């Protein structure tokens, strides 16, 4: 029994030493990757209309476990000059969508997520920023399935497929249907989104021009 215990203690010491060595290497790699990732995501957030936002990846020592000796937390500052805080506590729904979009764009080459769903990703933005959001979503859609709920024509015009959600009500019931649009119907819908209730020749021409800019 004594010999058995001694052998097990030796194996334990060897395993602990190997674990510590690998965990330290992993921690160094994580810290290096965190510095690069937070810089890239912060830059991407500026393009998405979150001017002055700062993204940070905190790598802190934690209890040893199956994933190493680090505790990872995403931090964000949405107001210029403010301190970063927990992403889950500070960011609003629309900001979370844009932050998620930025992360997915930066990590697209190494991610294997089959489907991404974005809702309210376009809250509080418009114009050129909306075009950037639409372009990034379309870029992601080349490698994975992207589902985006949007009210902005700049975003919808860049979709590979366009569906319209229609709600109908009567005195006794309400129903919702989802309809996939043809190319011609998509032009008409984008024109409606651009011009309100009345479609005009100008809004239709504008919709066609927006869709023709899609390269992939």
PDB file of C-alpha atoms in Angstrom, residues 6-174:
ATOM      1  CA  UNK A   6       4.122   6.798  -3.278  1.00  0.00           C
ATOM      2  CA  UNK A   7       3.646   5.987  -6.968  1.00  0.00           C
ATOM      3  CA  UNK A   8       0.313   7.832  -7.109  1.00  0.00           C
ATOM      4  CA  UNK A   9       1.776  10.859  -5.341  1.00  0.00           C
ATOM      5  CA  UNK A  10       4.605  10.909  -7.883  1.00  0.00           C
ATOM      6  CA  UNK A  11       2.112  10.775 -10.760  1.00  0.00           C
ATOM      7  CA  UNK A  12       0.077  13.550  -9.149  1.00  0.00           C
ATOM      8  CA  UNK A  13       3.144  15.768  -8.764  1.00  0.00           C
ATOM      9  CA  UNK A  14       4.134  15.161 -12.384  1.00  0.00           C
ATOM     10  CA  UNK A  15       0.599  15.876 -13.636  1.00  0.00           C
ATOM     11  CA  UNK A  16       0.374  19.054 -11.540  1.00  0.00           C
ATOM     12  CA  UNK A  17       3.703  20.276 -12.885  1.00  0.00           C
ATOM     13  CA  UNK A  18       2.624  19.604 -16.471  1.00  0.00           C
ATOM     14  CA  UNK A  19      -0.730  21.307 -15.864  1.00  0.00           C
ATOM     15  CA  UNK A  20       0.957  24.416 -14.442  1.00  0.00           C
ATOM     16  CA  UNK A  21       3.324  24.597 -17.406  1.00  0.00           C
ATOM     17  CA  UNK A  22       0.545  24.331 -19.986  1.00  0.00           C
ATOM     18  CA  UNK A  23      -1.778  26.664 -18.053  1.00  0.00           C
ATOM     19  CA  UNK A  24       0.903  29.351 -17.921  1.00  0.00           C
ATOM     20  CA  UNK A  25       1.498  29.065 -21.675  1.00  0.00           C
ATOM     21  CA  UNK A  26      -2.244  29.274 -22.298  1.00  0.00           C
ATOM     22  CA  UNK A  27      -2.542  32.339 -20.051  1.00  0.00           C
ATOM     23  CA  UNK A  28       0.238  34.132 -21.926  1.00  0.00           C
ATOM     24  CA  UNK A  29      -1.410  33.306 -25.268  1.00  0.00           C
ATOM     25  CA  UNK A  30      -4.790  34.490 -24.001  1.00  0.00           C
ATOM     26  CA  UNK A  31      -3.378  37.792 -22.786  1.00  0.00           C
ATOM     27  CA  UNK A  32      -1.677  38.372 -26.126  1.00  0.00           C
ATOM     28  CA  UNK A  33      -4.841  37.486 -28.050  1.00  0.00           C
ATOM     29  CA  UNK A  34      -6.980  39.632 -25.712  1.00  0.00           C
ATOM     30  CA  UNK A  35      -4.908  42.735 -26.441  1.00  0.00           C
ATOM     31  CA  UNK A  36      -5.246  42.207 -30.188  1.00  0.00           C
ATOM     32  CA  UNK A  37      -8.944  41.318 -30.008  1.00  0.00           C
ATOM     33  CA  UNK A  38      -9.966  44.319 -27.911  1.00  0.00           C
ATOM     34  CA  UNK A  39      -8.173  46.718 -30.261  1.00  0.00           C
ATOM     35  CA  UNK A  40      -9.812  45.195 -33.359  1.00  0.00           C
ATOM     36  CA  UNK A  41     -13.297  45.157 -31.817  1.00  0.00           C
ATOM     37  CA  UNK A  42     -12.983  48.723 -30.520  1.00  0.00           C
ATOM     38  CA  UNK A  43     -12.070  49.841 -34.046  1.00  0.00           C
ATOM     39  CA  UNK A  44     -15.019  47.917 -35.487  1.00  0.00           C
ATOM     40  CA  UNK A  45     -17.421  49.512 -32.984  1.00  0.00           C
ATOM     41  CA  UNK A  46     -16.447  52.980 -34.218  1.00  0.00           C
ATOM     42  CA  UNK A  47     -17.489  51.965 -37.739  1.00  0.00           C
ATOM     43  CA  UNK A  48     -20.800  50.706 -36.333  1.00  0.00           C
ATOM     44  CA  UNK A  49     -21.684  54.107 -34.917  1.00  0.00           C
ATOM     45  CA  UNK A  50     -20.585  53.551 -31.316  1.00  0.00           C
ATOM     46  CA  UNK A  51     -18.208  56.508 -31.351  1.00  0.00           C
ATOM     47  CA  UNK A  52     -16.003  56.728 -28.283  1.00  0.00           C
ATOM     48  CA  UNK A  53     -16.812  53.172 -27.195  1.00  0.00           C
ATOM     49  CA  UNK A  54     -13.978  51.072 -25.814  1.00  0.00           C
ATOM     50  CA  UNK A  55     -13.996  47.275 -25.640  1.00  0.00           C
ATOM     51  CA  UNK A  56     -11.740  45.425 -23.228  1.00  0.00           C
ATOM     52  CA  UNK A  57     -10.998  41.763 -22.576  1.00  0.00           C
ATOM     53  CA  UNK A  58     -10.044  41.211 -18.944  1.00  0.00           C
ATOM     54  CA  UNK A  59      -7.876  38.154 -18.279  1.00  0.00           C
ATOM     55  CA  UNK A  60      -7.733  37.492 -14.534  1.00  0.00           C
ATOM     56  CA  UNK A  61      -6.150  34.674 -12.547  1.00  0.00           C
ATOM     57  CA  UNK A  62      -8.680  32.231 -11.152  1.00  0.00           C
ATOM     58  CA  UNK A  63      -8.790  28.798  -9.556  1.00  0.00           C
ATOM     59  CA  UNK A  64      -7.255  26.038 -11.713  1.00  0.00           C
ATOM     60  CA  UNK A  65      -9.852  24.186 -13.773  1.00  0.00           C
ATOM     61  CA  UNK A  66     -10.374  22.310 -17.005  1.00  0.00           C
ATOM     62  CA  UNK A  67     -10.002  25.557 -19.015  1.00  0.00           C
ATOM     63  CA  UNK A  68      -6.854  26.776 -17.279  1.00  0.00           C
ATOM     64  CA  UNK A  69      -6.097  29.342 -14.599  1.00  0.00           C
ATOM     65  CA  UNK A  70      -7.844  32.363 -16.141  1.00  0.00           C
ATOM     66  CA  UNK A  71     -11.222  34.000 -15.749  1.00  0.00           C
ATOM     67  CA  UNK A  72     -12.248  35.924 -18.888  1.00  0.00           C
ATOM     68  CA  UNK A  73     -14.686  38.843 -18.868  1.00  0.00           C
ATOM     69  CA  UNK A  74     -15.738  41.241 -21.630  1.00  0.00           C
ATOM     70  CA  UNK A  75     -15.862  44.884 -20.537  1.00  0.00           C
ATOM     71  CA  UNK A  76     -17.250  47.927 -22.359  1.00  0.00           C
ATOM     72  CA  UNK A  77     -17.342  51.687 -22.032  1.00  0.00           C
ATOM     73  CA  UNK A  78     -20.044  53.239 -24.217  1.00  0.00           C
ATOM     74  CA  UNK A  79     -19.408  56.856 -23.174  1.00  0.00           C
ATOM     75  CA  UNK A  80     -16.106  58.514 -24.154  1.00  0.00           C
ATOM     76  CA  UNK A  81     -13.785  58.857 -21.177  1.00  0.00           C
ATOM     77  CA  UNK A  82     -15.816  56.610 -18.874  1.00  0.00           C
ATOM     78  CA  UNK A  83     -14.427  53.548 -17.123  1.00  0.00           C
ATOM     79  CA  UNK A  84     -15.121  50.128 -18.585  1.00  0.00           C
ATOM     80  CA  UNK A  85     -17.596  47.873 -16.838  1.00  0.00           C
ATOM     81  CA  UNK A  86     -19.215  44.496 -17.284  1.00  0.00           C
ATOM     82  CA  UNK A  87     -20.694  44.095 -20.758  1.00  0.00           C
ATOM     83  CA  UNK A  88     -23.778  42.353 -19.362  1.00  0.00           C
ATOM     84  CA  UNK A  89     -24.479  45.253 -16.979  1.00  0.00           C
ATOM     85  CA  UNK A  90     -23.724  48.300 -19.125  1.00  0.00           C
ATOM     86  CA  UNK A  91     -24.698  47.603 -22.737  1.00  0.00           C
ATOM     87  CA  UNK A  92     -28.276  48.078 -23.969  1.00  0.00           C
ATOM     88  CA  UNK A  93     -30.039  45.613 -26.268  1.00  0.00           C
ATOM     89  CA  UNK A  94     -29.103  47.496 -29.434  1.00  0.00           C
ATOM     90  CA  UNK A  95     -25.524  47.963 -28.256  1.00  0.00           C
ATOM     91  CA  UNK A  96     -25.241  44.260 -27.429  1.00  0.00           C
ATOM     92  CA  UNK A  97     -26.325  43.394 -30.961  1.00  0.00           C
ATOM     93  CA  UNK A  98     -23.704  45.687 -32.483  1.00  0.00           C
ATOM     94  CA  UNK A  99     -21.000  44.450 -30.119  1.00  0.00           C
ATOM     95  CA  UNK A 100     -21.950  40.874 -31.014  1.00  0.00           C
ATOM     96  CA  UNK A 101     -21.795  41.788 -34.701  1.00  0.00           C
ATOM     97  CA  UNK A 102     -18.333  43.309 -34.248  1.00  0.00           C
ATOM     98  CA  UNK A 103     -17.095  40.209 -32.417  1.00  0.00           C
ATOM     99  CA  UNK A 104     -18.518  37.881 -35.065  1.00  0.00           C
ATOM    100  CA  UNK A 105     -16.930  39.882 -37.890  1.00  0.00           C
ATOM    101  CA  UNK A 106     -13.504  39.875 -36.232  1.00  0.00           C
ATOM    102  CA  UNK A 107     -13.643  36.157 -35.347  1.00  0.00           C
ATOM    103  CA  UNK A 108     -15.451  34.971 -38.495  1.00  0.00           C
ATOM    104  CA  UNK A 109     -12.457  33.037 -39.800  1.00  0.00           C
ATOM    105  CA  UNK A 110     -12.162  30.918 -36.653  1.00  0.00           C
ATOM    106  CA  UNK A 111     -15.833  30.609 -35.642  1.00  0.00           C
ATOM    107  CA  UNK A 112     -18.027  27.606 -36.443  1.00  0.00           C
ATOM    108  CA  UNK A 113     -21.370  29.008 -35.243  1.00  0.00           C
ATOM    109  CA  UNK A 114     -23.957  27.746 -37.777  1.00  0.00           C
ATOM    110  CA  UNK A 115     -26.612  30.460 -37.268  1.00  0.00           C
ATOM    111  CA  UNK A 116     -26.486  34.042 -35.974  1.00  0.00           C
ATOM    112  CA  UNK A 117     -29.623  36.010 -35.050  1.00  0.00           C
ATOM    113  CA  UNK A 118     -29.512  39.816 -34.785  1.00  0.00           C
ATOM    114  CA  UNK A 119     -32.412  41.852 -33.451  1.00  0.00           C
ATOM    115  CA  UNK A 120     -32.301  45.633 -32.882  1.00  0.00           C
ATOM    116  CA  UNK A 121     -28.811  45.745 -34.366  1.00  0.00           C
ATOM    117  CA  UNK A 122     -29.808  48.970 -36.161  1.00  0.00           C
ATOM    118  CA  UNK A 123     -31.327  50.824 -33.182  1.00  0.00           C
ATOM    119  CA  UNK A 124     -30.173  54.432 -33.068  1.00  0.00           C
ATOM    120  CA  UNK A 125     -28.273  54.386 -36.356  1.00  0.00           C
ATOM    121  CA  UNK A 126     -28.947  55.422 -39.921  1.00  0.00           C
ATOM    122  CA  UNK A 127     -27.337  56.638 -43.121  1.00  0.00           C
ATOM    123  CA  UNK A 128     -23.740  55.576 -43.697  1.00  0.00           C
ATOM    124  CA  UNK A 129     -23.546  53.600 -40.438  1.00  0.00           C
ATOM    125  CA  UNK A 130     -26.603  51.567 -41.452  1.00  0.00           C
ATOM    126  CA  UNK A 131     -24.896  50.738 -44.745  1.00  0.00           C
ATOM    127  CA  UNK A 132     -21.827  49.552 -42.838  1.00  0.00           C
ATOM    128  CA  UNK A 133     -24.010  47.316 -40.643  1.00  0.00           C
ATOM    129  CA  UNK A 134     -25.740  45.873 -43.697  1.00  0.00           C
ATOM    130  CA  UNK A 135     -22.422  45.277 -45.433  1.00  0.00           C
ATOM    131  CA  UNK A 136     -20.991  43.461 -42.407  1.00  0.00           C
ATOM    132  CA  UNK A 137     -24.088  41.290 -42.063  1.00  0.00           C
ATOM    133  CA  UNK A 138     -23.903  40.356 -45.722  1.00  0.00           C
ATOM    134  CA  UNK A 139     -20.204  39.542 -45.327  1.00  0.00           C
ATOM    135  CA  UNK A 140     -21.010  37.229 -42.410  1.00  0.00           C
ATOM    136  CA  UNK A 141     -23.762  35.623 -44.466  1.00  0.00           C
ATOM    137  CA  UNK A 142     -21.189  34.308 -46.918  1.00  0.00           C
ATOM    138  CA  UNK A 143     -19.870  31.873 -44.283  1.00  0.00           C
ATOM    139  CA  UNK A 144     -22.803  31.235 -41.933  1.00  0.00           C
ATOM    140  CA  UNK A 145     -26.571  31.684 -41.759  1.00  0.00           C
ATOM    141  CA  UNK A 146     -27.497  35.184 -40.565  1.00  0.00           C
ATOM    142  CA  UNK A 147     -31.044  36.106 -39.559  1.00  0.00           C
ATOM    143  CA  UNK A 148     -31.589  39.826 -38.995  1.00  0.00           C
ATOM    144  CA  UNK A 149     -34.750  41.690 -38.003  1.00  0.00           C
ATOM    145  CA  UNK A 150     -34.502  45.234 -39.345  1.00  0.00           C
ATOM    146  CA  UNK A 151     -36.563  48.306 -40.214  1.00  0.00           C
ATOM    147  CA  UNK A 152     -33.777  50.035 -42.138  1.00  0.00           C
ATOM    148  CA  UNK A 153     -33.740  49.841 -45.957  1.00  0.00           C
ATOM    149  CA  UNK A 154     -29.935  50.225 -45.949  1.00  0.00           C
ATOM    150  CA  UNK A 155     -29.697  46.925 -44.067  1.00  0.00           C
ATOM    151  CA  UNK A 156     -32.557  45.054 -45.746  1.00  0.00           C
ATOM    152  CA  UNK A 157     -31.296  45.929 -49.242  1.00  0.00           C
ATOM    153  CA  UNK A 158     -28.116  43.936 -48.642  1.00  0.00           C
ATOM    154  CA  UNK A 159     -29.816  40.693 -47.624  1.00  0.00           C
ATOM    155  CA  UNK A 160     -29.377  37.594 -49.771  1.00  0.00           C
ATOM    156  CA  UNK A 161     -33.006  36.674 -48.998  1.00  0.00           C
ATOM    157  CA  UNK A 162     -35.759  39.050 -47.902  1.00  0.00           C
ATOM    158  CA  UNK A 163     -38.790  38.042 -45.848  1.00  0.00           C
ATOM    159  CA  UNK A 164     -41.642  40.302 -44.773  1.00  0.00           C
ATOM    160  CA  UNK A 165     -43.555  39.685 -41.550  1.00  0.00           C
ATOM    161  CA  UNK A 166     -47.216  40.577 -41.991  1.00  0.00           C
ATOM    162  CA  UNK A 167     -49.705  40.872 -39.143  1.00  0.00           C
ATOM    163  CA  UNK A 168     -53.405  40.791 -39.944  1.00  0.00           C
ATOM    164  CA  UNK A 169     -56.201  41.435 -37.472  1.00  0.00           C
ATOM    165  CA  UNK A 170     -59.945  41.035 -37.553  1.00  0.00           C
ATOM    166  CA  UNK A 171     -62.664  41.572 -35.000  1.00  0.00           C
ATOM    167  CA  UNK A 172     -62.144  38.129 -33.491  1.00  0.00           C
ATOM    168  CA  UNK A 173     -58.557  37.101 -34.243  1.00  0.00           C
ATOM    169  CA  UNK A 174     -55.047  38.084 -35.266  1.00  0.00           C
TER     170      UNK A 174
END
